[in-house]
Amino acid sequence: MSEKVIIVQGNKTLKGSVTVSGAKNSALKLMAASILGQGESVIHNVPAISDIDVMGDVIQHLGAKLSRDGHDIRIDTAVLDTLETPYELVSKMRASIAVLGPLIGRFGHARVAMPGGCQIGARKIDMHLVGLEALGVEFAIDHGYLEARTPKGLHGALVTLEFPSVGATENLLMAAVAAKGNTTIENAAREPEIVDLAGMLNSMGARISGAGNATIEVEGVALDSFHPCEHTTVGDRIEAGTFLAGAAAAGGPVTVNNIDPNFLRMAIMKLEAMGASVSIGDKSVTVSREGPLAATDIQTLPHPGFPTDLQAQFMLLAALANGNTIITENIFENRFMFTSELVRMGADITIEGHHALVRGVKDLQGAPVSCTDLRAGAALVLAGIVAEGETQVHNIEHIGRGYEDYVGKLCSLGADVRSVPADGGHV
């Protein structure tokens, strides 16, 4: 398959309505959780993106049977014939480390290759390991693999996370549900995807309370108490926030459907502070803008703070705002890599450590740019829509990891965007 690029003709148009897919960061972990079901679980509203394909390969490598019909996935984990995930799969996507918790919960043993993924930071898994060790897991590193064993079985414990890590919270939940006794997770991640995972685990027989709060309580249950379930993935708040940021940049109005507005409270506050008008429905958000964009400082923080996954999209808004904006990245140390691409389009950005000083400019110009990671890629396409002339976005495989039919959805809103082979031919 030839490499593709996205060609954008700047027309400053994003108007209409769009429905977001299921949350990538939730669906991946729900697929991993199916390991505990020991039968056929059905997960609805699963996005058609490459990361889901990779997780499907990981689950099937373990021996599970998987089938897909549109946005519904059936996963039968009644029989798993290996507890090892190979490097060639895990290295493609860091989220595949999520199988560690449920494998330990079900079998008390796992052998998982060290994870890979986007190059936006070290994202070490130390907190995963420290938390699981408190539950009785012993780890060894063997030729790039994590070897996990529970010689005395899993037991409940008080676990205080050094940082509210989403991945560590998820792995702890999927192991603790099958531990003997009760587990308390303090300083737990509070993201909506944690609530979604806890909901599916409870549907499978787990007893979790407090998900979405800083303290989560887990009452361990016997393994034979778990059963398959049917669960619907929540809407993707980051995809929703991406389209809302695009609406603020281009003027809108754009209505985003299939999203709980509560998932985006901080992003909505920043959109309003930057001069956008926001209307909130039951499961929708509408954004439009008539006046100029205003500079507003932003710092990324764990939920319910401003999400790091929307930092690039809002940096685009800051680049076009009146005045100077300081954006502070507190989550991933390399998330400013894409700023050099935005500067190629005429943005005025200076990086100092984990701070970016963005001086607003009147216009951006189309230019050849390259995706450095998933969210940066989505932001660069939006930049092309509001820039003058043509923008070519390269390395777009990053975008396909997390956005289903991104080009198609943007076109439905009036943007002039197309995906073509890198050699210039038409798809």
Short mmCIF file of C-alpha atoms in Angstrom, two decimals:
data_model
loop_
_atom_site.label_atom_id
_atom_site.label_comp_id
_atom_site.label_asym_id
_atom_site.label_seq_id
_atom_site.Cartn_x
_atom_site.Cartn_y
_atom_site.Cartn_z
CA MET A 1 0.00 0.00 0.00
CA SER A 2 1.44 3.35 -1.03
CA GLU A 3 1.89 6.08 1.54
CA LYS A 4 -0.93 8.61 1.57
CA VAL A 5 -1.02 12.31 2.30
CA ILE A 6 -3.91 14.59 3.14
CA ILE A 7 -4.32 17.56 0.81
CA VAL A 8 -6.17 20.53 2.30
CA GLN A 9 -7.33 23.57 0.35
CA GLY A 10 -7.84 26.34 2.87
CA ASN A 11 -11.44 27.52 2.69
CA LYS A 12 -12.09 28.43 6.33
CA THR A 13 -15.27 26.35 6.27
CA LEU A 14 -16.54 24.01 8.98
CA LYS A 15 -20.30 24.13 9.36
CA GLY A 16 -22.97 21.56 10.10
CA SER A 17 -23.19 18.57 12.40
CA VAL A 18 -21.00 15.55 12.97
CA THR A 19 -21.35 12.43 15.11
CA VAL A 20 -18.26 11.28 16.96
CA SER A 21 -17.27 7.65 17.20
CA GLY A 22 -16.80 5.59 20.33
CA ALA A 23 -13.87 6.59 22.50
CA LYS A 24 -10.60 5.06 21.34
CA ASN A 25 -9.06 5.25 24.80
CA SER A 26 -12.04 3.43 26.26
CA ALA A 27 -12.70 0.78 23.61
CA LEU A 28 -9.10 -0.47 23.73
CA LYS A 29 -9.36 -1.18 27.46
CA LEU A 30 -12.85 -2.68 27.15
CA MET A 31 -11.42 -5.17 24.67
CA ALA A 32 -8.72 -6.07 27.17
CA ALA A 33 -11.30 -6.42 29.94
CA SER A 34 -13.14 -9.06 27.91
CA ILE A 35 -10.37 -11.47 28.97
CA LEU A 36 -12.03 -11.64 32.39
CA GLY A 37 -15.41 -12.60 30.90
CA GLN A 38 -14.36 -16.14 29.98
CA GLY A 39 -16.90 -16.22 27.15
CA GLU A 40 -18.33 -14.08 24.35
CA SER A 41 -18.74 -10.41 25.22
CA VAL A 42 -20.19 -7.85 22.82
CA ILE A 43 -18.85 -4.28 22.73
CA HIS A 44 -20.88 -1.70 20.80
CA ASN A 45 -19.85 1.70 19.40
CA VAL A 46 -16.25 0.64 18.72
CA PRO A 47 -14.43 3.03 16.35
CA ALA A 48 -13.02 1.73 13.06
CA ILE A 49 -9.42 2.83 13.60
CA SER A 50 -6.04 1.14 13.31
CA ASP A 51 -5.38 1.02 17.08
CA ILE A 52 -8.49 -1.14 17.48
CA ASP A 53 -7.13 -3.46 14.78
CA VAL A 54 -3.86 -3.81 16.69
CA MET A 55 -5.63 -4.58 19.97
CA GLY A 56 -7.75 -7.11 18.09
CA ASP A 57 -4.56 -8.79 16.88
CA VAL A 58 -3.21 -8.86 20.45
CA ILE A 59 -6.41 -10.43 21.81
CA GLN A 60 -6.53 -13.00 19.01
CA HIS A 61 -2.86 -13.86 19.51
CA LEU A 62 -3.79 -14.86 23.06
CA GLY A 63 -6.28 -17.31 21.56
CA ALA A 64 -9.53 -15.34 21.71
CA LYS A 65 -12.02 -15.42 18.85
CA LEU A 66 -12.96 -12.00 17.50
CA SER A 67 -15.47 -10.88 14.90
CA ARG A 68 -16.62 -7.43 13.84
CA ASP A 69 -19.88 -6.18 12.35
CA GLY A 70 -19.71 -2.45 11.73
CA HIS A 71 -19.13 -0.82 15.11
CA ASP A 72 -19.92 -3.97 17.11
CA ILE A 73 -17.17 -6.36 18.19
CA ARG A 74 -17.69 -9.85 19.60
CA ILE A 75 -14.82 -11.29 21.62
CA ASP A 76 -14.91 -14.86 22.88
CA THR A 77 -12.26 -15.42 25.56
CA ALA A 78 -13.54 -18.78 26.78
CA VAL A 79 -10.26 -20.39 25.75
CA LEU A 80 -6.91 -18.58 25.73
CA ASP A 81 -3.94 -20.72 24.72
CA THR A 82 -1.06 -18.35 25.49
CA LEU A 83 -0.39 -15.68 28.11
CA GLU A 84 2.34 -13.97 26.09
CA THR A 85 1.98 -10.91 23.86
CA PRO A 86 4.75 -10.60 21.26
CA TYR A 87 6.92 -7.55 20.71
CA GLU A 88 5.86 -7.14 17.07
CA LEU A 89 2.31 -6.39 18.24
CA VAL A 90 2.87 -4.59 21.52
CA SER A 91 5.53 -2.32 20.02
CA LYS A 92 2.90 -0.90 17.65
CA MET A 93 0.70 0.49 20.40
CA ARG A 94 1.36 1.29 24.03
CA ALA A 95 -2.25 0.65 25.07
CA SER A 96 -1.72 -3.08 24.55
CA ILE A 97 -0.06 -3.12 28.00
CA ALA A 98 -3.69 -3.08 29.22
CA VAL A 99 -3.86 -6.87 28.80
CA LEU A 100 -1.43 -7.20 31.72
CA GLY A 101 -4.06 -6.54 34.42
CA PRO A 102 -6.79 -8.89 33.17
CA LEU A 103 -4.31 -11.69 32.40
CA ILE A 104 -2.98 -11.44 35.95
CA GLY A 105 -6.54 -11.27 37.30
CA ARG A 106 -7.65 -14.38 35.43
CA PHE A 107 -4.52 -16.53 35.36
CA GLY A 108 -2.15 -15.05 37.95
CA HIS A 109 0.52 -14.98 35.25
CA ALA A 110 1.38 -12.95 32.16
CA ARG A 111 4.32 -12.34 29.84
CA VAL A 112 3.96 -9.04 28.04
CA ALA A 113 6.45 -7.26 25.77
CA MET A 114 7.40 -3.76 26.85
CA PRO A 115 5.07 -1.23 25.19
CA GLY A 116 5.56 1.19 22.29
CA GLY A 117 3.26 3.86 20.76
CA CYS A 118 3.42 7.57 19.93
CA GLN A 119 6.75 9.30 20.48
CA ILE A 120 5.36 11.99 22.78
CA GLY A 121 7.13 11.04 25.97
CA ALA A 122 8.72 8.28 28.01
CA ARG A 123 5.44 7.29 29.67
CA LYS A 124 7.09 4.69 31.87
CA ILE A 125 4.99 1.93 33.37
CA ASP A 126 6.59 2.10 36.82
CA MET A 127 3.29 3.00 38.48
CA HIS A 128 1.58 0.00 36.90
CA LEU A 129 4.23 -2.28 38.37
CA VAL A 130 4.36 -0.71 41.83
CA GLY A 131 0.59 -0.86 42.14
CA LEU A 132 0.35 -4.46 40.98
CA GLU A 133 3.20 -5.46 43.29
CA ALA A 134 1.08 -4.22 46.19
CA LEU A 135 -1.54 -6.77 45.09
CA GLY A 136 0.98 -9.61 45.28
CA VAL A 137 2.41 -9.60 41.75
CA GLU A 138 6.10 -10.32 41.30
CA PHE A 139 7.82 -9.02 38.16
CA ALA A 140 10.96 -9.94 36.28
CA ILE A 141 12.37 -8.49 33.07
CA ASP A 142 13.35 -11.17 30.57
CA HIS A 143 14.79 -10.11 27.20
CA GLY A 144 12.43 -7.15 26.80
CA TYR A 145 9.42 -8.92 28.28
CA LEU A 146 7.64 -8.36 31.57
CA GLU A 147 7.18 -11.66 33.35
CA ALA A 148 4.41 -11.37 35.95
CA ARG A 149 3.60 -14.06 38.53
CA THR A 150 1.54 -14.28 41.69
CA PRO A 151 3.15 -17.07 43.76
CA LYS A 152 0.91 -16.35 46.77
CA GLY A 153 -2.13 -15.26 44.79
CA LEU A 154 -3.67 -11.83 44.35
CA HIS A 155 -4.76 -10.01 47.49
CA GLY A 156 -6.43 -6.69 48.17
CA ALA A 157 -4.35 -3.72 49.24
CA LEU A 158 -4.27 0.03 49.69
CA VAL A 159 -2.57 1.50 46.61
CA THR A 160 -1.71 5.18 46.41
CA LEU A 161 -0.64 6.25 42.94
CA GLU A 162 2.19 8.77 42.69
CA PHE A 163 0.30 10.38 39.79
CA PRO A 164 -3.28 9.78 38.62
CA SER A 165 -2.15 7.59 35.72
CA VAL A 166 -4.98 6.36 33.50
CA GLY A 167 -3.14 3.23 32.40
CA ALA A 168 -2.04 2.29 35.91
CA THR A 169 -5.56 2.81 37.26
CA GLU A 170 -6.98 0.59 34.50
CA ASN A 171 -4.49 -2.24 35.02
CA LEU A 172 -5.02 -2.11 38.77
CA LEU A 173 -8.79 -2.29 38.36
CA MET A 174 -8.62 -5.30 36.04
CA ALA A 175 -6.38 -7.20 38.43
CA ALA A 176 -7.96 -6.10 41.74
CA VAL A 177 -11.47 -7.22 40.73
CA ALA A 178 -10.23 -10.84 40.97
CA ALA A 179 -8.07 -10.41 44.08
CA LYS A 180 -8.92 -11.88 47.46
CA GLY A 181 -10.18 -9.08 49.70
CA ASN A 182 -10.73 -5.38 49.12
CA THR A 183 -8.55 -2.89 47.27
CA THR A 184 -8.53 0.88 47.62
CA ILE A 185 -6.91 2.93 44.86
CA GLU A 186 -6.04 6.45 46.01
CA ASN A 187 -5.15 9.28 43.64
CA ALA A 188 -6.84 7.25 40.91
CA ALA A 189 -7.36 8.65 37.43
CA ARG A 190 -10.80 10.27 37.05
CA GLU A 191 -11.19 10.22 33.27
CA PRO A 192 -14.58 9.23 31.78
CA GLU A 193 -12.87 6.22 30.23
CA ILE A 194 -12.17 4.90 33.74
CA VAL A 195 -15.88 5.13 34.52
CA ASP A 196 -16.68 3.30 31.28
CA LEU A 197 -14.25 0.49 32.08
CA ALA A 198 -15.59 0.12 35.63
CA GLY A 199 -19.10 -0.06 34.19
CA MET A 200 -18.20 -2.96 31.92
CA LEU A 201 -16.28 -4.76 34.67
CA ASN A 202 -19.29 -4.44 37.00
CA SER A 203 -21.51 -5.83 34.22
CA MET A 204 -19.17 -8.84 34.14
CA GLY A 205 -19.53 -9.47 37.85
CA ALA A 206 -16.99 -7.13 39.46
CA ARG A 207 -17.78 -4.91 42.42
CA ILE A 208 -16.28 -1.47 41.88
CA SER A 209 -17.47 1.77 43.45
CA GLY A 210 -16.18 5.32 43.19
CA ALA A 211 -14.96 5.25 39.57
CA GLY A 212 -14.63 8.84 38.39
CA ASN A 213 -13.45 9.94 41.84
CA ALA A 214 -9.94 10.15 43.25
CA THR A 215 -10.60 7.11 45.46
CA ILE A 216 -11.90 3.86 43.97
CA GLU A 217 -12.99 0.90 46.07
CA VAL A 218 -12.83 -2.64 44.69
CA GLU A 219 -14.33 -5.67 46.40
CA GLY A 220 -12.57 -8.71 45.01
CA VAL A 221 -14.77 -11.56 43.77
CA ALA A 222 -14.06 -15.17 42.87
CA LEU A 223 -12.98 -15.80 39.30
CA ASP A 224 -15.97 -18.03 38.60
CA SER A 225 -18.24 -15.07 39.38
CA PHE A 226 -17.18 -13.35 36.14
CA HIS A 227 -19.23 -13.77 33.00
CA PRO A 228 -19.44 -12.20 29.52
CA CYS A 229 -21.46 -9.04 29.03
CA GLU A 230 -22.77 -6.55 26.48
CA HIS A 231 -21.50 -2.98 26.75
CA THR A 232 -21.64 0.26 24.73
CA THR A 233 -18.52 2.44 24.51
CA VAL A 234 -18.91 6.10 25.48
CA GLY A 235 -18.46 8.81 22.84
CA ASP A 236 -14.93 10.04 22.17
CA ARG A 237 -14.40 13.33 24.03
CA ILE A 238 -11.09 14.00 22.26
CA GLU A 239 -12.58 13.58 18.80
CA ALA A 240 -15.43 15.82 19.92
CA GLY A 241 -13.01 18.43 21.26
CA THR A 242 -11.07 18.32 17.99
CA PHE A 243 -14.14 19.22 15.93
CA LEU A 244 -15.16 21.90 18.43
CA ALA A 245 -11.70 23.47 18.23
CA GLY A 246 -12.00 23.36 14.44
CA ALA A 247 -15.34 25.15 14.67
CA ALA A 248 -13.79 27.87 16.83
CA ALA A 249 -10.95 28.26 14.33
CA ALA A 250 -13.16 28.37 11.22
CA GLY A 251 -16.21 30.06 12.74
CA GLY A 252 -18.76 27.26 12.67
CA PRO A 253 -21.40 26.66 13.73
CA VAL A 254 -20.61 22.98 14.23
CA THR A 255 -22.72 20.64 16.34
CA VAL A 256 -20.98 17.55 17.71
CA ASN A 257 -23.29 14.66 18.59
CA ASN A 258 -22.89 11.47 20.66
CA ILE A 259 -20.88 13.15 23.41
CA ASP A 260 -21.55 13.90 27.07
CA PRO A 261 -20.79 17.64 27.48
CA ASN A 262 -19.63 16.96 31.04
CA PHE A 263 -16.61 15.17 29.56
CA LEU A 264 -15.45 18.49 28.07
CA ARG A 265 -16.15 21.04 30.77
CA MET A 266 -12.63 22.50 30.90
CA ALA A 267 -12.28 22.58 27.11
CA ILE A 268 -15.66 24.31 26.83
CA MET A 269 -14.58 26.89 29.41
CA LYS A 270 -11.46 27.63 27.36
CA LEU A 271 -13.43 27.88 24.12
CA GLU A 272 -15.70 30.47 25.70
CA ALA A 273 -12.72 32.35 27.14
CA MET A 274 -11.21 32.46 23.63
CA GLY A 275 -14.33 34.09 22.20
CA ALA A 276 -16.41 31.17 20.96
CA SER A 277 -20.12 30.76 21.62
CA VAL A 278 -21.03 27.37 23.08
CA SER A 279 -24.47 25.76 23.27
CA ILE A 280 -24.87 22.56 25.25
CA GLY A 281 -27.46 19.84 24.60
CA ASP A 282 -28.14 16.55 26.33
CA LYS A 283 -25.65 14.60 24.21
CA SER A 284 -24.30 17.37 21.98
CA VAL A 285 -22.24 20.56 21.94
CA THR A 286 -22.45 23.37 19.36
CA VAL A 287 -19.65 25.90 18.84
CA SER A 288 -19.57 29.03 16.68
CA ARG A 289 -17.53 32.22 16.60
CA GLU A 290 -18.12 35.62 15.03
CA GLY A 291 -15.57 37.88 16.73
CA PRO A 292 -11.78 37.51 16.95
CA LEU A 293 -10.11 34.78 18.98
CA ALA A 294 -8.75 35.92 22.35
CA ALA A 295 -5.52 34.74 23.94
CA THR A 296 -6.08 32.51 26.98
CA ASP A 297 -3.43 30.62 28.92
CA ILE A 298 -3.79 26.83 29.11
CA GLN A 299 -2.12 24.16 31.19
CA THR A 300 -2.70 20.45 30.71
CA LEU A 301 -3.65 18.41 33.75
CA PRO A 302 -5.28 15.06 34.52
CA HIS A 303 -9.08 15.03 34.22
CA PRO A 304 -11.07 17.12 35.08
CA GLY A 305 -8.27 19.51 34.08
CA PHE A 306 -7.52 20.45 30.49
CA PRO A 307 -6.72 17.27 28.50
CA THR A 308 -3.26 16.90 27.02
CA ASP A 309 -4.88 15.26 23.99
CA LEU A 310 -6.47 18.61 23.07
CA GLN A 311 -3.35 20.71 23.58
CA ALA A 312 -2.30 20.71 19.92
CA GLN A 313 -5.78 21.66 18.68
CA PHE A 314 -5.98 24.57 21.10
CA MET A 315 -2.46 25.68 20.23
CA LEU A 316 -3.83 26.23 16.72
CA LEU A 317 -6.47 28.54 18.21
CA ALA A 318 -3.80 30.35 20.23
CA ALA A 319 -1.71 30.80 17.08
CA LEU A 320 -4.58 32.77 15.53
CA ALA A 321 -5.66 34.67 18.65
CA ASN A 322 -5.16 38.33 19.45
CA GLY A 323 -2.33 38.57 21.96
CA ASN A 324 0.06 36.10 23.59
CA THR A 325 -0.82 32.71 25.06
CA ILE A 326 1.26 30.54 27.37
CA ILE A 327 0.54 26.83 27.06
CA THR A 328 2.03 24.62 29.78
CA GLU A 329 2.32 20.88 29.08
CA ASN A 330 2.35 18.97 32.37
CA ILE A 331 1.70 15.42 31.11
CA PHE A 332 4.02 14.48 28.20
CA GLU A 333 7.46 16.02 27.84
CA ASN A 334 7.65 15.73 24.03
CA ARG A 335 4.20 16.96 23.11
CA PHE A 336 5.52 20.22 21.66
CA MET A 337 7.34 18.42 18.81
CA PHE A 338 4.65 19.42 16.34
CA THR A 339 5.07 23.16 16.97
CA SER A 340 7.84 23.33 14.36
CA GLU A 341 5.28 22.16 11.79
CA LEU A 342 2.82 24.87 12.83
CA VAL A 343 5.64 27.42 12.61
CA ARG A 344 6.19 26.29 9.00
CA MET A 345 2.66 27.54 8.37
CA GLY A 346 3.45 30.97 9.83
CA ALA A 347 2.74 30.53 13.53
CA ASP A 348 4.94 32.38 16.03
CA ILE A 349 5.79 29.94 18.84
CA THR A 350 8.73 29.79 21.24
CA ILE A 351 9.33 26.71 23.40
CA GLU A 352 10.98 26.95 26.81
CA GLY A 353 10.97 23.63 28.63
CA HIS A 354 7.36 22.56 29.13
CA HIS A 355 6.02 26.02 28.28
CA ALA A 356 5.09 27.35 24.85
CA LEU A 357 4.77 31.07 24.23
CA VAL A 358 2.35 31.51 21.34
CA ARG A 359 2.15 34.98 19.79
CA GLY A 360 -0.98 35.30 17.75
CA VAL A 361 -0.67 36.01 14.03
CA LYS A 362 -3.26 37.27 11.57
CA ASP A 363 -3.13 34.34 9.14
CA LEU A 364 -1.51 30.98 8.53
CA GLN A 365 -0.18 29.89 5.12
CA GLY A 366 -0.52 26.45 3.60
CA ALA A 367 2.69 24.40 3.57
CA PRO A 368 3.95 20.81 3.52
CA VAL A 369 3.86 19.51 7.11
CA SER A 370 4.28 16.18 8.85
CA CYS A 371 2.32 14.52 11.66
CA THR A 372 4.48 13.92 14.71
CA ASP A 373 1.75 12.14 16.66
CA LEU A 374 -1.95 11.37 16.55
CA ARG A 375 -3.42 14.60 17.95
CA ALA A 376 -0.85 16.83 16.25
CA GLY A 377 -1.86 15.31 12.92
CA ALA A 378 -5.51 16.15 13.49
CA ALA A 379 -4.56 19.72 14.47
CA LEU A 380 -2.42 20.20 11.36
CA VAL A 381 -5.34 19.27 9.11
CA LEU A 382 -7.48 21.85 10.92
CA ALA A 383 -4.67 24.37 10.45
CA GLY A 384 -4.77 23.68 6.73
CA ILE A 385 -8.50 24.36 6.63
CA VAL A 386 -8.07 27.88 8.07
CA ALA A 387 -4.78 28.65 6.27
CA GLU A 388 -4.35 30.40 2.95
CA GLY A 389 -3.66 28.08 0.02
CA GLU A 390 -2.79 24.39 0.00
CA THR A 391 -1.45 22.29 2.87
CA GLN A 392 -0.01 18.81 2.44
CA VAL A 393 -0.06 16.70 5.61
CA HIS A 394 2.35 13.74 5.58
CA ASN A 395 2.69 10.70 7.87
CA ILE A 396 -1.09 10.57 8.22
CA GLU A 397 -1.05 7.00 9.54
CA HIS A 398 -0.91 8.64 12.97
CA ILE A 399 -4.35 10.16 12.39
CA GLY A 400 -5.83 6.78 11.45
CA ARG A 401 -4.81 5.45 14.84
CA GLY A 402 -7.45 7.52 16.60
CA TYR A 403 -9.90 9.16 14.18
CA GLU A 404 -12.43 7.19 12.18
CA ASP A 405 -12.97 8.68 8.69
CA TYR A 406 -11.49 12.02 9.72
CA VAL A 407 -11.31 13.26 6.14
CA GLY A 408 -14.89 12.19 5.41
CA LYS A 409 -16.27 13.88 8.50
CA LEU A 410 -14.43 17.13 7.73
CA CYS A 411 -15.73 17.05 4.16
CA SER A 412 -19.28 16.62 5.49
CA LEU A 413 -18.73 19.93 7.30
CA GLY A 414 -17.71 21.69 4.08
CA ALA A 415 -13.93 21.44 4.28
CA ASP A 416 -11.94 20.86 1.08
CA VAL A 417 -9.89 17.88 2.24
CA ARG A 418 -8.86 14.70 0.46
CA SER A 419 -6.52 11.79 1.00
CA VAL A 420 -4.31 10.86 -1.95
CA PRO A 421 -1.27 8.65 -2.57
CA ALA A 422 1.98 10.44 -1.80
CA ASP A 423 2.99 10.21 -5.45
CA GLY A 424 0.15 12.60 -6.31
CA GLY A 425 -2.39 10.19 -7.76
CA HIS A 426 -6.02 10.14 -6.70
CA VAL A 427 -7.55 7.61 -4.36
#
